[in-house]
Amino acid sequence: MNKVVANAEEAVKDIMDGAVLMLGGFGLCGIPENSIAALVRKGVKNLTCISNNAGVDDFGIGLMLKQKQVKKMISSYVGENAEFERQLLSGELEVELIPQGTLATRCLAAGYGMPAVFTPAGAGTEVAAGKETRNFNGKDYLLESAFEADFAIVKAWKGDTLGNLIYRETARNFNPLMAMAGKTTIAEVEKLVEPGELDPNIIHTPGIYVHRIFEGINYEKRIEQRTVRKYK
Amino acid sequence: MNKVVANAEEAVKDIMDGAVLMLGGFGLCGIPENSIAALVRKGVKNLTCISNNAGVDDFGIGLMLKQKQVKKMISSYVGENAEFERQLLSGELEVELIPQGTLATRCLAAGYGMPAVFTPAGAGTEVAAGKETRNFNGKDYLLESAFEADFAIVKAWKGDTLGNLIYRETARNFNPLMAMAGKTTIAEVEKLVEPGELDPNIIHTPGIYVHRIFEGINYEKRIEQRTVRKYK
Amino acid sequence: MALSKEQIAQRIAKELRDGYYVNLGIGIPTLVANYIPEGINVVLQSENGLLGMGPFPPEGEEDPDLINAGKQTITTVPGSAFFDSAMSFGMIRAGKVDLTVLGAMEVSENGDIANWKIPGKMVKGMGGAMDLVASANNIIVAMMHTNPKGESKLLPQCSLPLTGVKCVKKIVSDLAVLDVTPRGFKLLERAPGVSVEEIKNKTLGKMIVEGDVPEMEV
Amino acid sequence: MALSKEQIAQRIAKELRDGYYVNLGIGIPTLVANYIPEGINVVLQSENGLLGMGPFPPEGEEDPDLINAGKQTITTVPGSAFFDSAMSFGMIRAGKVDLTVLGAMEVSENGDIANWKIPGKMVKGMGGAMDLVASANNIIVAMMHTNPKGESKLLPQCSLPLTGVKCVKKIVSDLAVLDVTPRGFKLLERAPGVSVEEIKNKTLGKMIVEGDVPEMEV
């Protein structure tokens, strides 16, 4: 059992043109920086990316957009990216917008072996078009299918060589959900440790869900909206 | 905002005859000992208890069975209790047996606001009787409804006064799921601390799900099957 | 005089009750956190995975791993908890959040809300708004009563694509406080110095006025 | 000679591959953990919420918070992880467990399994068995080939209430190793000294024998 790979290049080496990827993160928080950089260098194309956001022009998934590697984005909010907007308006890029909770729950469904789940989000709106609507206890719900993704690429704070992962603060977000949902799951971590170094009570993603793991380098962790208060 | 109650008596004081209760634990591991003792002293009757098991003759839910407080058990496995068997065979006690994963997932559904979930467990068996069976991708699933429970009673290792909970080892089991699923959730903990003493990264049950909390006393933590190895 | 955005937030803050778990949307709703009344403890939920959100950090103490749903750097308060997005929307869907405050472009007299999409304009996405409005038991909308052209945003029916149906319970605008009732918008309070007449003129949806309508205290 | 329970476990252990996540049921399956081949690392899952189950504890070191799905006191190995029952059955349903080994009262030639209920007897419940059999991609049944009366437990159809349908992939009994194929039970190996004839006589369901059937190595 060897899940440890040397670096991001090795982790993504079998991701081919046309693959469906899940990428963890919320905005630029908790994104798999090293793996995205490796995908950009690899130049793989026609990707479908399931990720809550699409990065900014010069960071995150925005880097892949700039290289025109992305065919389709499945996201809940994509606003912070001029190149994204240009490709969308020109028809080069396809976008499917879905509610954020639906995105999370469709990942959970995949990770928990549920083929589809009911959520009220979007019932009675254009999001419901073409979907089954069903009433339970007087309330309408949409039937939403579990995601299928060839690869899930996530970023954790600490991980061990068996693939157990711990996330930090709000950098958790979609990462543990996507980690459970990929056919193959790649985890990059800030600190890779030996089995036994992480307290088994506080593992967020058990190693069974993780197929490849490596310690990333040079994390930039860019802040998207730097807000501070004036007093201490 | 005051969720802290003095003791088990106060925590269960408004649980009335006929209530539907969820009780955490797997076997005798992680059961809410103090609350069960208080329910026995209170003598409340006609209870419906959702719990993976039904305790043993002189511990856990078995204590409530002995006092004939339970009208119906919803469980996955109930084998370890002679009084249970007697009441069942005499028709005093009603039992609904459901697959363990279905039990867990119906709690999750309640805690996550999903009215019903699909699971393959029991498809094609007598468990499927009267339930909707639906085929997704060539496989049959049963539609199982979210549980509705008046009270969830759980046992955690540590908790803070805001209701944040951390469980220990396999005493976690159904506890965090039931904590999310009760209309009113009562948590008993081995150690009650002030807000800020628990690392927010490792909370298993966020306080939003917990309505009452107290520090239990005299935990017996009985072992059901003591197995040891001969060598050190 | 019409309320400022700060005053709208201040008025909404009076709806807070001790022990509430509250989700505040981007914009005016965020400001509500600045006016939490003395003696009232509320816990702020951020749908990217945090209960117990605190204020912005002091300069130099920004933590890139710690942001709110608006992607702003924030802090935590003692007793906070982090969780993943499925649990976050799980607790929202299960009705555990006591109050949700969000902005709107339009609200209809039956409580429909539109706040995510303008046809012909670049659509950024609904984020968590559709989940919030479909799930919350108690939704207050913070909004301007009219758009920049002076047209009412409280309508018989929304003209924009909906975010959710029959979900808004209360509106606090720069002009008024209104409940959404089965009979339409019910006027509860007026902004100081704003007449019932003016509010009527700027409310295209059905509005109910019963008895004297007091001025807000802000 | 028919295999002992330990030998059945030993034979099943040869099906383990390096890196497998394995769920072992109560009874004979539990014994498989004692025969994991050298150089093969597997992670044992216990459906009450543990990956990385270790052996029983030394006397005096029993921890009441640390049990397996059979409620026995156990230990963990380095790199273990605890989780709740929803995640536990989530990973089972999602097919993340590579191999599931469990006992059975009856198996039918199309892979149906019955192992939870005998009409007329006190029913204790299915526990996690229905979830496991409905979800696992790779199920090996460990069982006696016949019941104490000498009647075959490998049947055309199960006579007992089913635990799951068309799910068993392989059977290791005291007499034989068989695959469940679309054409019925396919005999792969015989217990040492047990004839094909004897196995045929004790297998009521359709059994396929092709070429020479080797003896197991145990």
PDB file of N, CA, C and O in Angstrom, chain D residues 7-69:
ATOM      1  N   GLN D   7      -8.995 -23.082   9.124  1.00  0.00           N
ATOM      2  CA  GLN D   7      -8.483 -23.302   7.762  1.00  0.00           C
ATOM      3  C   GLN D   7      -9.325 -22.545   6.724  1.00  0.00           C
ATOM      4  O   GLN D   7      -8.800 -22.067   5.728  1.00  0.00           O
ATOM      5  N   ILE D   8     -10.632 -22.426   6.979  1.00  0.00           N
ATOM      6  CA  ILE D   8     -11.467 -21.621   6.072  1.00  0.00           C
ATOM      7  C   ILE D   8     -10.952 -20.172   6.093  1.00  0.00           C
ATOM      8  O   ILE D   8     -10.757 -19.543   5.045  1.00  0.00           O
ATOM      9  N   ALA D   9     -10.698 -19.681   7.292  1.00  0.00           N
ATOM     10  CA  ALA D   9     -10.191 -18.310   7.426  1.00  0.00           C
ATOM     11  C   ALA D   9      -8.851 -18.149   6.715  1.00  0.00           C
ATOM     12  O   ALA D   9      -8.605 -17.163   6.018  1.00  0.00           O
ATOM     13  N   GLN D  10      -8.024 -19.167   6.879  1.00  0.00           N
ATOM     14  CA  GLN D  10      -6.691 -19.153   6.265  1.00  0.00           C
ATOM     15  C   GLN D  10      -6.791 -19.101   4.740  1.00  0.00           C
ATOM     16  O   GLN D  10      -6.064 -18.354   4.084  1.00  0.00           O
ATOM     17  N   ARG D  11      -7.716 -19.879   4.204  1.00  0.00           N
ATOM     18  CA  ARG D  11      -7.894 -19.895   2.750  1.00  0.00           C
ATOM     19  C   ARG D  11      -8.407 -18.551   2.246  1.00  0.00           C
ATOM     20  O   ARG D  11      -7.975 -18.046   1.218  1.00  0.00           O
ATOM     21  N   ILE D  12      -9.346 -17.957   3.002  1.00  0.00           N
ATOM     22  CA  ILE D  12      -9.877 -16.650   2.596  1.00  0.00           C
ATOM     23  C   ILE D  12      -8.777 -15.596   2.635  1.00  0.00           C
ATOM     24  O   ILE D  12      -8.721 -14.709   1.783  1.00  0.00           O
ATOM     25  N   ALA D  13      -7.884 -15.742   3.613  1.00  0.00           N
ATOM     26  CA  ALA D  13      -6.809 -14.747   3.749  1.00  0.00           C
ATOM     27  C   ALA D  13      -5.959 -14.667   2.479  1.00  0.00           C
ATOM     28  O   ALA D  13      -5.353 -13.634   2.193  1.00  0.00           O
ATOM     29  N   LYS D  14      -5.929 -15.754   1.700  1.00  0.00           N
ATOM     30  CA  LYS D  14      -5.156 -15.725   0.444  1.00  0.00           C
ATOM     31  C   LYS D  14      -5.778 -14.821  -0.610  1.00  0.00           C
ATOM     32  O   LYS D  14      -5.152 -14.509  -1.622  1.00  0.00           O
ATOM     33  N   GLU D  15      -7.020 -14.437  -0.389  1.00  0.00           N
ATOM     34  CA  GLU D  15      -7.689 -13.524  -1.330  1.00  0.00           C
ATOM     35  C   GLU D  15      -7.308 -12.065  -1.063  1.00  0.00           C
ATOM     36  O   GLU D  15      -7.663 -11.180  -1.832  1.00  0.00           O
ATOM     37  N   LEU D  16      -6.629 -11.822   0.034  1.00  0.00           N
ATOM     38  CA  LEU D  16      -6.261 -10.444   0.380  1.00  0.00           C
ATOM     39  C   LEU D  16      -5.163  -9.927  -0.541  1.00  0.00           C
ATOM     40  O   LEU D  16      -4.269 -10.664  -0.923  1.00  0.00           O
ATOM     41  N   ARG D  17      -5.270  -8.667  -0.897  1.00  0.00           N
ATOM     42  CA  ARG D  17      -4.246  -8.029  -1.723  1.00  0.00           C
ATOM     43  C   ARG D  17      -3.710  -6.822  -0.965  1.00  0.00           C
ATOM     44  O   ARG D  17      -4.421  -6.222  -0.170  1.00  0.00           O
ATOM     45  N   ASP D  18      -2.482  -6.486  -1.272  1.00  0.00           N
ATOM     46  CA  ASP D  18      -1.871  -5.351  -0.576  1.00  0.00           C
ATOM     47  C   ASP D  18      -2.690  -4.081  -0.800  1.00  0.00           C
ATOM     48  O   ASP D  18      -3.078  -3.765  -1.921  1.00  0.00           O
ATOM     49  N   GLY D  19      -2.969  -3.390   0.282  1.00  0.00           N
ATOM     50  CA  GLY D  19      -3.710  -2.131   0.176  1.00  0.00           C
ATOM     51  C   GLY D  19      -5.211  -2.270   0.309  1.00  0.00           C
ATOM     52  O   GLY D  19      -5.921  -1.272   0.283  1.00  0.00           O
ATOM     53  N   TYR D  20      -5.680  -3.505   0.444  1.00  0.00           N
ATOM     54  CA  TYR D  20      -7.123  -3.712   0.578  1.00  0.00           C
ATOM     55  C   TYR D  20      -7.669  -3.103   1.873  1.00  0.00           C
ATOM     56  O   TYR D  20      -7.039  -3.190   2.924  1.00  0.00           O
ATOM     57  N   TYR D  21      -8.863  -2.522   1.761  1.00  0.00           N
ATOM     58  CA  TYR D  21      -9.672  -2.206   2.932  1.00  0.00           C
ATOM     59  C   TYR D  21     -10.683  -3.338   3.064  1.00  0.00           C
ATOM     60  O   TYR D  21     -11.368  -3.669   2.086  1.00  0.00           O
ATOM     61  N   VAL D  22     -10.760  -3.911   4.250  1.00  0.00           N
ATOM     62  CA  VAL D  22     -11.498  -5.159   4.418  1.00  0.00           C
ATOM     63  C   VAL D  22     -12.446  -5.072   5.608  1.00  0.00           C
ATOM     64  O   VAL D  22     -12.076  -4.577   6.676  1.00  0.00           O
ATOM     65  N   ASN D  23     -13.653  -5.538   5.405  1.00  0.00           N
ATOM     66  CA  ASN D  23     -14.610  -5.656   6.504  1.00  0.00           C
ATOM     67  C   ASN D  23     -14.845  -7.138   6.784  1.00  0.00           C
ATOM     68  O   ASN D  23     -15.268  -7.875   5.898  1.00  0.00           O
ATOM     69  N   LEU D  24     -14.559  -7.521   8.000  1.00  0.00           N
ATOM     70  CA  LEU D  24     -14.707  -8.922   8.401  1.00  0.00           C
ATOM     71  C   LEU D  24     -15.882  -9.065   9.346  1.00  0.00           C
ATOM     72  O   LEU D  24     -15.935  -8.414  10.389  1.00  0.00           O
ATOM     73  N   GLY D  25     -16.831  -9.915   8.983  1.00  0.00           N
ATOM     74  CA  GLY D  25     -17.997 -10.132   9.835  1.00  0.00           C
ATOM     75  C   GLY D  25     -17.656 -10.939  11.072  1.00  0.00           C
ATOM     76  O   GLY D  25     -16.514 -11.357  11.287  1.00  0.00           O
ATOM     77  N   ILE D  26     -18.693 -11.178  11.863  1.00  0.00           N
ATOM     78  CA  ILE D  26     -18.539 -11.916  13.117  1.00  0.00           C
ATOM     79  C   ILE D  26     -18.425 -13.411  12.815  1.00  0.00           C
ATOM     80  O   ILE D  26     -18.994 -13.912  11.854  1.00  0.00           O
ATOM     81  N   GLY D  27     -17.656 -14.137  13.630  1.00  0.00           N
ATOM     82  CA  GLY D  27     -17.513 -15.588  13.467  1.00  0.00           C
ATOM     83  C   GLY D  27     -16.250 -15.928  12.694  1.00  0.00           C
ATOM     84  O   GLY D  27     -15.200 -15.317  12.911  1.00  0.00           O
ATOM     85  N   ILE D  28     -16.352 -16.882  11.768  1.00  0.00           N
ATOM     86  CA  ILE D  28     -15.182 -17.289  10.981  1.00  0.00           C
ATOM     87  C   ILE D  28     -14.488 -16.084  10.329  1.00  0.00           C
ATOM     88  O   ILE D  28     -13.269 -15.989  10.365  1.00  0.00           O
ATOM     89  N   PRO D  29     -15.237 -15.137   9.741  1.00  0.00           N
ATOM     90  CA  PRO D  29     -14.566 -14.017   9.075  1.00  0.00           C
ATOM     91  C   PRO D  29     -13.570 -13.289   9.973  1.00  0.00           C
ATOM     92  O   PRO D  29     -12.489 -12.892   9.530  1.00  0.00           O
ATOM     93  N   THR D  30     -13.914 -13.132  11.251  1.00  0.00           N
ATOM     94  CA  THR D  30     -13.014 -12.455  12.180  1.00  0.00           C
ATOM     95  C   THR D  30     -11.646 -13.132  12.228  1.00  0.00           C
ATOM     96  O   THR D  30     -10.614 -12.478  12.377  1.00  0.00           O
ATOM     97  N   LEU D  31     -11.647 -14.462  12.082  1.00  0.00           N
ATOM     98  CA  LEU D  31     -10.392 -15.227  12.170  1.00  0.00           C
ATOM     99  C   LEU D  31      -9.441 -14.926  11.018  1.00  0.00           C
ATOM    100  O   LEU D  31      -8.239 -15.175  11.115  1.00  0.00           O
ATOM    101  N   VAL D  32     -10.000 -14.391   9.912  1.00  0.00           N
ATOM    102  CA  VAL D  32      -9.157 -14.110   8.740  1.00  0.00           C
ATOM    103  C   VAL D  32      -8.012 -13.180   9.121  1.00  0.00           C
ATOM    104  O   VAL D  32      -6.885 -13.306   8.611  1.00  0.00           O
ATOM    105  N   ALA D  33      -8.265 -12.282  10.080  1.00  0.00           N
ATOM    106  CA  ALA D  33      -7.243 -11.319  10.489  1.00  0.00           C
ATOM    107  C   ALA D  33      -5.987 -12.004  11.036  1.00  0.00           C
ATOM    108  O   ALA D  33      -4.895 -11.424  11.025  1.00  0.00           O
ATOM    109  N   ASN D  34      -6.136 -13.245  11.500  1.00  0.00           N
ATOM    110  CA  ASN D  34      -4.979 -13.959  12.051  1.00  0.00           C
ATOM    111  C   ASN D  34      -4.071 -14.556  10.975  1.00  0.00           C
ATOM    112  O   ASN D  34      -3.004 -15.061  11.290  1.00  0.00           O
ATOM    113  N   TYR D  35      -4.509 -14.505   9.720  1.00  0.00           N
ATOM    114  CA  TYR D  35      -3.751 -15.193   8.667  1.00  0.00           C
ATOM    115  C   TYR D  35      -3.362 -14.281   7.506  1.00  0.00           C
ATOM    116  O   TYR D  35      -3.172 -14.737   6.390  1.00  0.00           O
ATOM    117  N   ILE D  36      -3.263 -13.006   7.773  1.00  0.00           N
ATOM    118  CA  ILE D  36      -2.898 -12.078   6.703  1.00  0.00           C
ATOM    119  C   ILE D  36      -1.481 -12.408   6.237  1.00  0.00           C
ATOM    120  O   ILE D  36      -0.551 -12.459   7.044  1.00  0.00           O
ATOM    121  N   PRO D  37      -1.320 -12.651   4.925  1.00  0.00           N
ATOM    122  CA  PRO D  37       0.004 -13.094   4.456  1.00  0.00           C
ATOM    123  C   PRO D  37       1.080 -12.035   4.679  1.00  0.00           C
ATOM    124  O   PRO D  37       0.800 -10.842   4.664  1.00  0.00           O
ATOM    125  N   GLU D  38       2.274 -12.474   4.874  1.00  0.00           N
ATOM    126  CA  GLU D  38       3.476 -11.631   4.968  1.00  0.00           C
ATOM    127  C   GLU D  38       3.552 -10.682   3.777  1.00  0.00           C
ATOM    128  O   GLU D  38       3.303 -11.103   2.656  1.00  0.00           O
ATOM    129  N   GLY D  39       3.914  -9.465   4.035  1.00  0.00           N
ATOM    130  CA  GLY D  39       4.127  -8.524   2.936  1.00  0.00           C
ATOM    131  C   GLY D  39       2.844  -7.899   2.417  1.00  0.00           C
ATOM    132  O   GLY D  39       2.880  -7.057   1.525  1.00  0.00           O
ATOM    133  N   ILE D  40       1.728  -8.347   2.940  1.00  0.00           N
ATOM    134  CA  ILE D  40       0.438  -7.795   2.519  1.00  0.00           C
ATOM    135  C   ILE D  40      -0.059  -6.883   3.638  1.00  0.00           C
ATOM    136  O   ILE D  40      -0.187  -7.322   4.787  1.00  0.00           O
ATOM    137  N   ASN D  41      -0.310  -5.628   3.325  1.00  0.00           N
ATOM    138  CA  ASN D  41      -0.891  -4.716   4.307  1.00  0.00           C
ATOM    139  C   ASN D  41      -2.344  -4.468   3.971  1.00  0.00           C
ATOM    140  O   ASN D  41      -2.661  -4.025   2.870  1.00  0.00           O
ATOM    141  N   VAL D  42      -3.203  -4.770   4.918  1.00  0.00           N
ATOM    142  CA  VAL D  42      -4.609  -4.457   4.713  1.00  0.00           C
ATOM    143  C   VAL D  42      -5.068  -3.599   5.886  1.00  0.00           C
ATOM    144  O   VAL D  42      -4.461  -3.591   6.948  1.00  0.00           O
ATOM    145  N   VAL D  43      -6.142  -2.838   5.652  1.00  0.00           N
ATOM    146  CA  VAL D  43      -6.716  -2.009   6.714  1.00  0.00           C
ATOM    147  C   VAL D  43      -8.090  -2.591   7.025  1.00  0.00           C
ATOM    148  O   VAL D  43      -8.917  -2.751   6.130  1.00  0.00           O
ATOM    149  N   LEU D  44      -8.307  -2.924   8.279  1.00  0.00           N
ATOM    150  CA  LEU D  44      -9.585  -3.509   8.670  1.00  0.00           C
ATOM    151  C   LEU D  44     -10.575  -2.420   9.059  1.00  0.00           C
ATOM    152  O   LEU D  44     -10.272  -1.534   9.851  1.00  0.00           O
ATOM    153  N   GLN D  45     -11.764  -2.517   8.464  1.00  0.00           N
ATOM    154  CA  GLN D  45     -12.840  -1.588   8.791  1.00  0.00           C
ATOM    155  C   GLN D  45     -13.803  -2.248   9.740  1.00  0.00           C
ATOM    156  O   GLN D  45     -14.181  -3.412   9.538  1.00  0.00           O
ATOM    157  N   SER D  46     -14.194  -1.535  10.762  1.00  0.00           N
ATOM    158  CA  SER D  46     -15.255  -2.031  11.640  1.00  0.00           C
ATOM    159  C   SER D  46     -16.415  -1.058  11.488  1.00  0.00           C
ATOM    160  O   SER D  46     -16.245   0.153  11.660  1.00  0.00           O
ATOM    161  N   GLU D  47     -17.597  -1.573  11.159  1.00  0.00           N
ATOM    162  CA  GLU D  47     -18.666  -0.687  10.711  1.00  0.00           C
ATOM    163  C   GLU D  47     -19.250   0.178  11.830  1.00  0.00           C
ATOM    164  O   GLU D  47     -20.046   1.080  11.568  1.00  0.00           O
ATOM    165  N   ASN D  48     -18.832  -0.066  13.072  1.00  0.00           N
ATOM    166  CA  ASN D  48     -19.254   0.851  14.119  1.00  0.00           C
ATOM    167  C   ASN D  48     -18.404   2.122  14.161  1.00  0.00           C
ATOM    168  O   ASN D  48     -18.642   2.981  15.011  1.00  0.00           O
ATOM    169  N   GLY D  49     -17.440   2.236  13.226  1.00  0.00           N
ATOM    170  CA  GLY D  49     -16.777   3.533  13.079  1.00  0.00           C
ATOM    171  C   GLY D  49     -15.282   3.556  13.213  1.00  0.00           C
ATOM    172  O   GLY D  49     -14.727   4.482  13.821  1.00  0.00           O
ATOM    173  N   LEU D  50     -14.607   2.578  12.633  1.00  0.00           N
ATOM    174  CA  LEU D  50     -13.148   2.530  12.747  1.00  0.00           C
ATOM    175  C   LEU D  50     -12.514   1.953  11.492  1.00  0.00           C
ATOM    176  O   LEU D  50     -12.963   0.937  10.971  1.00  0.00           O
ATOM    177  N   LEU D  51     -11.488   2.605  11.029  1.00  0.00           N
ATOM    178  CA  LEU D  51     -10.573   2.047  10.030  1.00  0.00           C
ATOM    179  C   LEU D  51      -9.229   1.863  10.732  1.00  0.00           C
ATOM    180  O   LEU D  51      -8.746   2.790  11.393  1.00  0.00           O
ATOM    181  N   GLY D  52      -8.636   0.691  10.573  1.00  0.00           N
ATOM    182  CA  GLY D  52      -7.357   0.440  11.222  1.00  0.00           C
ATOM    183  C   GLY D  52      -7.536  -0.290  12.537  1.00  0.00           C
ATOM    184  O   GLY D  52      -6.992   0.124  13.549  1.00  0.00           O
ATOM    185  N   MET D  53      -8.349  -1.345  12.513  1.00  0.00           N
ATOM    186  CA  MET D  53      -8.578  -2.135  13.719  1.00  0.00           C
ATOM    187  C   MET D  53      -7.376  -3.013  13.980  1.00  0.00           C
ATOM    188  O   MET D  53      -6.834  -3.636  13.072  1.00  0.00           O
ATOM    189  N   GLY D  54      -6.960  -3.048  15.229  1.00  0.00           N
ATOM    190  CA  GLY D  54      -5.857  -3.917  15.630  1.00  0.00           C
ATOM    191  C   GLY D  54      -6.379  -5.112  16.398  1.00  0.00           C
ATOM    192  O   GLY D  54      -7.589  -5.347  16.449  1.00  0.00           O
ATOM    193  N   PRO D  55      -5.460  -5.884  16.999  1.00  0.00           N
ATOM    194  CA  PRO D  55      -5.867  -7.094  17.735  1.00  0.00           C
ATOM    195  C   PRO D  55      -6.562  -6.750  19.055  1.00  0.00           C
ATOM    196  O   PRO D  55      -6.671  -5.594  19.427  1.00  0.00           O
ATOM    197  N   PHE D  56      -7.020  -7.767  19.743  1.00  0.00           N
ATOM    198  CA  PHE D  56      -7.569  -7.572  21.091  1.00  0.00           C
ATOM    199  C   PHE D  56      -6.499  -6.931  21.978  1.00  0.00           C
ATOM    200  O   PHE D  56      -5.311  -7.123  21.752  1.00  0.00           O
ATOM    201  N   PRO D  57      -6.921  -6.209  22.993  1.00  0.00           N
ATOM    202  CA  PRO D  57      -5.935  -5.554  23.866  1.00  0.00           C
ATOM    203  C   PRO D  57      -5.320  -6.571  24.829  1.00  0.00           C
ATOM    204  O   PRO D  57      -5.929  -7.598  25.126  1.00  0.00           O
ATOM    205  N   PRO D  58      -4.130  -6.256  25.339  1.00  0.00           N
ATOM    206  CA  PRO D  58      -3.588  -7.070  26.427  1.00  0.00           C
ATOM    207  C   PRO D  58      -4.490  -6.926  27.651  1.00  0.00           C
ATOM    208  O   PRO D  58      -5.147  -5.892  27.827  1.00  0.00           O
ATOM    209  N   GLU D  59      -4.538  -7.954  28.461  1.00  0.00           N
ATOM    210  CA  GLU D  59      -5.365  -7.915  29.661  1.00  0.00           C
ATOM    211  C   GLU D  59      -5.046  -6.667  30.479  1.00  0.00           C
ATOM    212  O   GLU D  59      -3.889  -6.295  30.653  1.00  0.00           O
ATOM    213  N   GLY D  60      -6.084  -6.022  30.974  1.00  0.00           N
ATOM    214  CA  GLY D  60      -5.894  -4.819  31.783  1.00  0.00           C
ATOM    215  C   GLY D  60      -5.878  -3.544  30.964  1.00  0.00           C
ATOM    216  O   GLY D  60      -5.937  -2.442  31.500  1.00  0.00           O
ATOM    217  N   GLU D  61      -5.796  -3.674  29.626  1.00  0.00           N
ATOM    218  CA  GLU D  61      -5.766  -2.473  28.781  1.00  0.00           C
ATOM    219  C   GLU D  61      -7.041  -2.335  27.949  1.00  0.00           C
ATOM    220  O   GLU D  61      -7.067  -1.603  26.967  1.00  0.00           O
ATOM    221  N   GLU D  62      -8.105  -3.013  28.336  1.00  0.00           N
ATOM    222  CA  GLU D  62      -9.369  -2.897  27.630  1.00  0.00           C
ATOM    223  C   GLU D  62      -9.903  -1.476  27.796  1.00  0.00           C
ATOM    224  O   GLU D  62      -9.864  -0.919  28.888  1.00  0.00           O
ATOM    225  N   ASP D  63     -10.396  -0.919  26.703  1.00  0.00           N
ATOM    226  CA  ASP D  63     -10.932   0.444  26.711  1.00  0.00           C
ATOM    227  C   ASP D  63     -12.410   0.353  26.316  1.00  0.00           C
ATOM    228  O   ASP D  63     -12.725  -0.043  25.196  1.00  0.00           O
ATOM    229  N   PRO D  64     -13.316   0.712  27.225  1.00  0.00           N
ATOM    230  CA  PRO D  64     -14.751   0.554  26.894  1.00  0.00           C
ATOM    231  C   PRO D  64     -15.203   1.416  25.718  1.00  0.00           C
ATOM    232  O   PRO D  64     -16.247   1.135  25.116  1.00  0.00           O
ATOM    233  N   ASP D  65     -14.436   2.451  25.386  1.00  0.00           N
ATOM    234  CA  ASP D  65     -14.798   3.293  24.243  1.00  0.00           C
ATOM    235  C   ASP D  65     -14.297   2.722  22.920  1.00  0.00           C
ATOM    236  O   ASP D  65     -14.507   3.340  21.866  1.00  0.00           O
ATOM    237  N   LEU D  66     -13.605   1.601  22.987  1.00  0.00           N
ATOM    238  CA  LEU D  66     -12.952   1.088  21.778  1.00  0.00           C
ATOM    239  C   LEU D  66     -13.356  -0.360  21.545  1.00  0.00           C
ATOM    240  O   LEU D  66     -12.753  -1.282  22.082  1.00  0.00           O
ATOM    241  N   ILE D  67     -14.405  -0.532  20.736  1.00  0.00           N
ATOM    242  CA  ILE D  67     -14.914  -1.884  20.470  1.00  0.00           C
ATOM    243  C   ILE D  67     -15.098  -2.060  18.966  1.00  0.00           C
ATOM    244  O   ILE D  67     -15.091  -1.085  18.198  1.00  0.00           O
ATOM    245  N   ASN D  68     -15.283  -3.306  18.561  1.00  0.00           N
ATOM    246  CA  ASN D  68     -15.575  -3.580  17.158  1.00  0.00           C
ATOM    247  C   ASN D  68     -17.074  -3.828  16.983  1.00  0.00           C
ATOM    248  O   ASN D  68     -17.843  -3.731  17.940  1.00  0.00           O
ATOM    249  N   ALA D  69     -17.469  -4.156  15.766  1.00  0.00           N
ATOM    250  CA  ALA D  69     -18.898  -4.309  15.483  1.00  0.00           C
ATOM    251  C   ALA D  69     -19.497  -5.519  16.195  1.00  0.00           C
ATOM    252  O   ALA D  69     -20.710  -5.628  16.312  1.00  0.00           O
TER     253      ALA D  69
END
